[in-house]
mmCIF file of C-alpha atoms in Angstrom:
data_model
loop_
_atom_site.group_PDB
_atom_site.id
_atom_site.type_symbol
_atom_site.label_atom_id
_atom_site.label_comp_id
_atom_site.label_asym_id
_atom_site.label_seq_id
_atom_site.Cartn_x
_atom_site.Cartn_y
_atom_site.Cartn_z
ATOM 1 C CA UNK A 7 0.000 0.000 0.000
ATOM 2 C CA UNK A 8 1.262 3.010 -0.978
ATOM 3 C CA UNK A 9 2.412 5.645 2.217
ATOM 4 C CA UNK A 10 0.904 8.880 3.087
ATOM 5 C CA UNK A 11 2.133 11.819 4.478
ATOM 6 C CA UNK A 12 0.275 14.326 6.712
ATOM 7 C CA UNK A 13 0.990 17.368 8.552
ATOM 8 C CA UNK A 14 1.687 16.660 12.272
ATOM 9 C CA UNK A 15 -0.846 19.272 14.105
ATOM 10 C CA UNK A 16 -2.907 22.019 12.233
ATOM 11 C CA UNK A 17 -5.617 24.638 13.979
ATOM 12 C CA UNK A 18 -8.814 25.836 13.089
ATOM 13 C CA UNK A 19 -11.261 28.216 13.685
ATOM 14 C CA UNK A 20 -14.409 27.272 15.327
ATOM 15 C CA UNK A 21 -17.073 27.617 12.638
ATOM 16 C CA UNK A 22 -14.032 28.090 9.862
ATOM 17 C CA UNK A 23 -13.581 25.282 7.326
ATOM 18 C CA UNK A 24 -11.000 23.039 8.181
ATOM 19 C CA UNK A 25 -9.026 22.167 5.147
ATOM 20 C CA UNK A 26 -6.574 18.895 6.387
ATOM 21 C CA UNK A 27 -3.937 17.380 3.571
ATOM 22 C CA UNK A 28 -2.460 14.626 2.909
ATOM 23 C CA UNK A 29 0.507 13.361 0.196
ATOM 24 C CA UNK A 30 -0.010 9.937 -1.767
ATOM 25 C CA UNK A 31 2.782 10.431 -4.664
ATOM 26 C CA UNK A 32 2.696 6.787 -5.005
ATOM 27 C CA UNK A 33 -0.516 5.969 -5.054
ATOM 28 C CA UNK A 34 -1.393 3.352 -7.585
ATOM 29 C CA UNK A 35 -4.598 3.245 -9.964
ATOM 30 C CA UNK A 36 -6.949 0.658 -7.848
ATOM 31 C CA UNK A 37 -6.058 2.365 -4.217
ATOM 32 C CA UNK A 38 -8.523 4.294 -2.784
ATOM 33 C CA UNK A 39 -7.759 7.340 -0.926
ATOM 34 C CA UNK A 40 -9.669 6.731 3.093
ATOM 35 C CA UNK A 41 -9.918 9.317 5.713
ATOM 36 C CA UNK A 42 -10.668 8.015 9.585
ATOM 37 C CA UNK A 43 -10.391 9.990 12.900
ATOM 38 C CA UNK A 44 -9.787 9.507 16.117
ATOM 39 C CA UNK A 45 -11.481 11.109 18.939
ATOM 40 C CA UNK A 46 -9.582 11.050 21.929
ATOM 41 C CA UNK A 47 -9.744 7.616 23.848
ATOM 42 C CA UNK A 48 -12.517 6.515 21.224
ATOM 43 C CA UNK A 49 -12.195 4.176 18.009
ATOM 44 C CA UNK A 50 -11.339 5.498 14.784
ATOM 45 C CA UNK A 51 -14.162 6.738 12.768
ATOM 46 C CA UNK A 52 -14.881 6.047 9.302
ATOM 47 C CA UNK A 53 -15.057 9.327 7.088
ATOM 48 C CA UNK A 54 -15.031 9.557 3.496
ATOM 49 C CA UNK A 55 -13.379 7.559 0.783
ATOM 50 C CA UNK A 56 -12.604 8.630 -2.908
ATOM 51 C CA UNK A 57 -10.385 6.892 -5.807
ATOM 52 C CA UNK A 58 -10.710 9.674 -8.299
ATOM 53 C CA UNK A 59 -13.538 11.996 -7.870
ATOM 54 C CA UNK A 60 -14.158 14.337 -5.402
ATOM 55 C CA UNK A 61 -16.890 13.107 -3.094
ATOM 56 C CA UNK A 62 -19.104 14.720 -0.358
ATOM 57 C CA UNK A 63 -21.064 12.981 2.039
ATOM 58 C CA UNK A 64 -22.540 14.833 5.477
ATOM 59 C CA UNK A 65 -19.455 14.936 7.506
ATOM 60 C CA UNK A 66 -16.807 16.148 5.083
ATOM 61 C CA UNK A 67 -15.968 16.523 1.069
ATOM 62 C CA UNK A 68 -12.864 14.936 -0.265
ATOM 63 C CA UNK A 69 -10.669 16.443 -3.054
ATOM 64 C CA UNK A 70 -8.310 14.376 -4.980
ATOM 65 C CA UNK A 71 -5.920 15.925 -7.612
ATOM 66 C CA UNK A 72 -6.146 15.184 -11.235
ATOM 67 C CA UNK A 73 -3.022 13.722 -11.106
ATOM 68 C CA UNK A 74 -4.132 11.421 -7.435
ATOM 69 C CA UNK A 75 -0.741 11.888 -5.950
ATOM 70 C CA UNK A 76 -2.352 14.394 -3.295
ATOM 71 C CA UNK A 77 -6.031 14.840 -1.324
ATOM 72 C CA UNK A 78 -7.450 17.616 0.889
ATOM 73 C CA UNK A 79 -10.047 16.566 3.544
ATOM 74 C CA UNK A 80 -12.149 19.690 4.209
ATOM 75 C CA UNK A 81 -14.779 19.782 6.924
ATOM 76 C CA UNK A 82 -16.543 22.956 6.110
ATOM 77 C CA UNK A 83 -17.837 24.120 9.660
ATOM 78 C CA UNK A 84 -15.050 23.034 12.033
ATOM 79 C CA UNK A 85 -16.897 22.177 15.843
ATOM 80 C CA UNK A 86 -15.267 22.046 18.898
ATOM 81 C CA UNK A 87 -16.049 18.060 18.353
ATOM 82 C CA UNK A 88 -14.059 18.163 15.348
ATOM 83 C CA UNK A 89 -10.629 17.932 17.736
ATOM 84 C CA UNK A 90 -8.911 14.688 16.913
ATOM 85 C CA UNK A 91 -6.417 13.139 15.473
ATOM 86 C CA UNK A 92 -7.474 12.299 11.401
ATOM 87 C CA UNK A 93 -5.841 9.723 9.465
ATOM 88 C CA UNK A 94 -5.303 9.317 5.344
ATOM 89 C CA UNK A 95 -4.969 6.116 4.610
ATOM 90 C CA UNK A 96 -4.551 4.443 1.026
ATOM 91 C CA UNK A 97 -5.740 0.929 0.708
ATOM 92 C CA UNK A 98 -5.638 -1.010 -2.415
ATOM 93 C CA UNK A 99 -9.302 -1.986 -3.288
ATOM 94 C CA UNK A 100 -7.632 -5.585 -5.045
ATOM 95 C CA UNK A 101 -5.275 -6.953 -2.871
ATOM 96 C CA UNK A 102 -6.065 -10.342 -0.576
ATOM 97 C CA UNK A 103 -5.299 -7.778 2.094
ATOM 98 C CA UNK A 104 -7.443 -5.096 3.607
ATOM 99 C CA UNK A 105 -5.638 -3.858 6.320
ATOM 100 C CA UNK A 106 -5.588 -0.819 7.378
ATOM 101 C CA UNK A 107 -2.265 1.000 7.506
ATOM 102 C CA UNK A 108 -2.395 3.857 9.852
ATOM 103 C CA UNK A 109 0.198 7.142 9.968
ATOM 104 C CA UNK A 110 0.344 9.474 13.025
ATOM 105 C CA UNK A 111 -2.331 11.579 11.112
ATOM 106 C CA UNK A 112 -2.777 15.150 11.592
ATOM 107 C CA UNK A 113 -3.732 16.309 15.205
ATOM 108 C CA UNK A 114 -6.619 19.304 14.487
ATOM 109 C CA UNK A 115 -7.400 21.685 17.283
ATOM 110 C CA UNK A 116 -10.203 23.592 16.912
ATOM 111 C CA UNK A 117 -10.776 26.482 18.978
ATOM 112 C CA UNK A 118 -13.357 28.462 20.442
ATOM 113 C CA UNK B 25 -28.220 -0.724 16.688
ATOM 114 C CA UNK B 26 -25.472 -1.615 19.194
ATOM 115 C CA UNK B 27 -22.192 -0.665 17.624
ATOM 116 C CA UNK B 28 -19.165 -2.511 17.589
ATOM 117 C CA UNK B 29 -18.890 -3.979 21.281
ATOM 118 C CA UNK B 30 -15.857 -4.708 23.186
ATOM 119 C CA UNK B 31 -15.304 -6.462 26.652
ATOM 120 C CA UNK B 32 -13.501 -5.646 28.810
ATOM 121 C CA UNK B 33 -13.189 -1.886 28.782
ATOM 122 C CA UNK B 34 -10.184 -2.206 30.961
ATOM 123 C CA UNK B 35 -7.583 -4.746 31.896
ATOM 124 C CA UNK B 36 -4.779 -5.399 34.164
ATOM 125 C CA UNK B 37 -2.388 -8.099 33.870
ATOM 126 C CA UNK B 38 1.142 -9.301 35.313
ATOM 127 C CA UNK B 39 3.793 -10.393 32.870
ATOM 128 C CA UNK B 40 3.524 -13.791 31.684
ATOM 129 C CA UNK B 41 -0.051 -14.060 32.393
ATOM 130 C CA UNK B 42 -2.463 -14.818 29.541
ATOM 131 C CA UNK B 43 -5.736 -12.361 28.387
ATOM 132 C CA UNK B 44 -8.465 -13.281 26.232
ATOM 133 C CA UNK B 45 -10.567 -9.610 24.643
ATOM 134 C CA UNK B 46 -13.800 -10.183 23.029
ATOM 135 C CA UNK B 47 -15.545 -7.903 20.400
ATOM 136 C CA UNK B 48 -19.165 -8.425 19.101
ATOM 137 C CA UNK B 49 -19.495 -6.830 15.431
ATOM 138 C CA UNK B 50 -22.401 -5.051 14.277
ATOM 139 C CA UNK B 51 -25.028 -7.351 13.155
ATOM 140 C CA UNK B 52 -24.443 -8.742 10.103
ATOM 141 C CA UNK B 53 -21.321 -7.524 9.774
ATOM 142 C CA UNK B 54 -18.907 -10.780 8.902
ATOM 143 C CA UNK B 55 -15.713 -9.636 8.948
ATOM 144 C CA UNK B 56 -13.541 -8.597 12.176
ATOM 145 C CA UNK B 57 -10.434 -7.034 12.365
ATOM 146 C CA UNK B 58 -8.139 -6.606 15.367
ATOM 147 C CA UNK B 59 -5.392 -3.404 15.873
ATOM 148 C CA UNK B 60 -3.150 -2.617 18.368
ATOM 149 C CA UNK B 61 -2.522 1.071 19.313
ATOM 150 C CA UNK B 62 0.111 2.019 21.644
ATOM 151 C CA UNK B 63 0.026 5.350 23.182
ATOM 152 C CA UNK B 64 1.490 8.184 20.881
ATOM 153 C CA UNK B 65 0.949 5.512 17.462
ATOM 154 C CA UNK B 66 -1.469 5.032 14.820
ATOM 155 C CA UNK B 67 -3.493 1.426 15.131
ATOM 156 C CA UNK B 68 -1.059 -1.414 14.005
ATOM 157 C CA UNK B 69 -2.866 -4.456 12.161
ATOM 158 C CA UNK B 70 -3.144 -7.784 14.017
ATOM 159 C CA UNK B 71 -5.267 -9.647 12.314
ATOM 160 C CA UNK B 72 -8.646 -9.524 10.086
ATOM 161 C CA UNK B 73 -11.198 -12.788 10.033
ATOM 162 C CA UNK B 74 -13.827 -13.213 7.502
ATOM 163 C CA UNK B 75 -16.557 -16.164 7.167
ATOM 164 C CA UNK B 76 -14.239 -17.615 10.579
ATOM 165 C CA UNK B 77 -11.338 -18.359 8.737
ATOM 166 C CA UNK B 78 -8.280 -15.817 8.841
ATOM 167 C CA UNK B 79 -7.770 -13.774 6.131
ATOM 168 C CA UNK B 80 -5.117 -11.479 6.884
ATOM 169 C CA UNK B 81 -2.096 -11.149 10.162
ATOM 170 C CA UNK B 82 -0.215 -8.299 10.577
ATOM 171 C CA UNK B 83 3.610 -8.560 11.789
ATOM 172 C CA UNK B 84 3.016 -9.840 15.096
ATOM 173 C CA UNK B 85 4.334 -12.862 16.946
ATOM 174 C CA UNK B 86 3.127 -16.289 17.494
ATOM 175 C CA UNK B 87 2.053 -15.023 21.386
ATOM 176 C CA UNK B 88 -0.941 -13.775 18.960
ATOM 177 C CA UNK B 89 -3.641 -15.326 18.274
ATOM 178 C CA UNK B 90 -7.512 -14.987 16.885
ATOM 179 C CA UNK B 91 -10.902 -16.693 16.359
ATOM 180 C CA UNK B 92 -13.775 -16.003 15.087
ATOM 181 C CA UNK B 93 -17.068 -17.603 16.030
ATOM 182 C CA UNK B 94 -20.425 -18.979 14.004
ATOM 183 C CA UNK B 95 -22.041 -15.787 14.829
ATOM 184 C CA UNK B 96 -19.001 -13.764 13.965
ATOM 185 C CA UNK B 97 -18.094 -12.560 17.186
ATOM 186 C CA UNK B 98 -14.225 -12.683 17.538
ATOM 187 C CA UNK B 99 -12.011 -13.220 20.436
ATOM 188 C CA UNK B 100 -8.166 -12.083 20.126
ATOM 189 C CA UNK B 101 -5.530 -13.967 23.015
ATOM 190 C CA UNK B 102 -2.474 -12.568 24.059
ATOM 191 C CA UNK B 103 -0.310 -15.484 25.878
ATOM 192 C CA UNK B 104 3.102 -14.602 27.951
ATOM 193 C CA UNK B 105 2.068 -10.716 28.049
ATOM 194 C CA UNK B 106 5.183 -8.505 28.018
ATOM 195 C CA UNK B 107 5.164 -4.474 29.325
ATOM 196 C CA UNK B 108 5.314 -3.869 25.545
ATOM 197 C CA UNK B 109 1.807 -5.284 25.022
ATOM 198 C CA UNK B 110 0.254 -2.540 26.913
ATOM 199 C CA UNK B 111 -1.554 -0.947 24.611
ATOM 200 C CA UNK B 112 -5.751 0.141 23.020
ATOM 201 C CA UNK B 113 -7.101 -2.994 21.261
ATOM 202 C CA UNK B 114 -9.832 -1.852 19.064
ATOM 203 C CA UNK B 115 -12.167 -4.033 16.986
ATOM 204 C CA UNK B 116 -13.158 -3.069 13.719
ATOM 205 C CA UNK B 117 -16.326 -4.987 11.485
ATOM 206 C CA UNK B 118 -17.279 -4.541 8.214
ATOM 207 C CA UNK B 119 -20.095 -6.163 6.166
ATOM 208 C CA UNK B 120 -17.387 -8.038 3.821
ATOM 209 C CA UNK B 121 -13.369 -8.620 3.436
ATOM 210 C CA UNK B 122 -13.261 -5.589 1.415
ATOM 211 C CA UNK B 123 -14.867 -2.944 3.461
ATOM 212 C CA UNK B 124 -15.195 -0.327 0.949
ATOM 213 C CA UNK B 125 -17.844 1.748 2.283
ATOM 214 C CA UNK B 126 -15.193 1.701 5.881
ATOM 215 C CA UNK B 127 -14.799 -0.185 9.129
ATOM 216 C CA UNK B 128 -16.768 0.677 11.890
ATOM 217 C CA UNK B 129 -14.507 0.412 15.042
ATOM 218 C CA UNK B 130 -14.898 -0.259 18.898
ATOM 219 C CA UNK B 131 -14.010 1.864 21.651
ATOM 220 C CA UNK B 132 -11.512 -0.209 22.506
ATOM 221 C CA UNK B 133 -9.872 -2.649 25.807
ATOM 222 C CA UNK B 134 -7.166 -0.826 27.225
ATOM 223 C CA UNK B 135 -4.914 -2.854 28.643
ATOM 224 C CA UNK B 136 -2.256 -2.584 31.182
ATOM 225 C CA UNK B 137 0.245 -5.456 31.869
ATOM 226 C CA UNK B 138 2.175 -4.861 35.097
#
């Protein structure tokens, strides 16, 4: 599976959109890009997913870049519950495998 | 509908001893996976069961091991615990292998081995 690369920490705005990013450059065509987060002292939460389309759903909109080697989570009303730590994760849709290989992700404050 | 459900919340242990977690998946959910998160880390991959047979392990030793039942609840065991395996376990189930639409994940078993 192909590795990501996110910033460590990143702040926000309460009420701001929170625009998170992540780098793929290796991404290959069947892995699809998968964003999770982790509350503090809670299971990771499932997000949004994408493989080349932007996609929206109610929590969040995913961008991907034409050329897939980069994606921008963006939740577009940041909340005080939005602190946590969020995860890109690439996972190849084919493979006998679907584990989930998890970074450090990007810790997001949001602030009052 | 219940979520993902693990037991024990909490855990302690002394070195050497042996611990069995249990995680109920959503229903009909067939597929459980097991991760590991030590504190400061992302969740490492144990171990992912589908239709009761084993369908994926992570790099983890032999002291690890899985099952999954008939009505797809999983137990993971954890013989000679070391201070190292003090960590989050968190169940994850998904409706197939794949899990395209996401895993849903537990809140965890923390455990502590003394």
């Amino acid at each position: 599976d192909a590795k990501t690369t996110q910033p460590t920490s990143m702040d926000c705005a309460e009420g701001r959109a929170a625009n998170l990013p992540c780098n793929h450059s290796t991404i290959s065509g069947n892995e699809y890009v998968y964003w999770y987060r982790q509350i503090h002292s809670q299971g990771p939460q499932y997000i949004i997913h994408g493989l080349k389309n932007n996609e929206t759903n109610e929590m969040a909109s995913l961008i991907i870049t034409e050329d897939r080697k980069s994606s921008t989570l963006i939740l577009p009303h940041a909340t005080l519950r939005d602190t946590a730590v969020y995860y890109c994760i690439v996972l190849n849709s084919g493979g006998s495998n679907y584990k989930l290989t998890f970074g450090k992700g990007t810790l997001l404050t949001v602030n009052p | 509908d219940a979520g993902v459900t693990q037991s024990p919340t909490h855990l302690i242990k002394t070195r050497g001893q042996q611990v069995t977690l249990r995680c109920s998946p959503i229903s009909g959910h067939k597929s459980v996976s097991w991760y590991q998160q030590v504190l400061g880390q992302g969740p490492q991959f144990i171990f992912q069961y589908y239709e009761k047979e084993e369908r994926g392990r992570g790099n983890f030793p032999d002291r690890f091991s899985a099952r999954q039942f008939p009505n797809y609840s999983s137990e993971l065991n954890v013989n000679a615990l070391l201070l190292g395996d003090s960590a989050l376990y968190l169940c994850a189930s998904s409706l197939n292998r794949e899990a395209l639409y996401g895993y849903t994940f537990g809140s965890g078993t923390r455990l502590t081995v003394v």
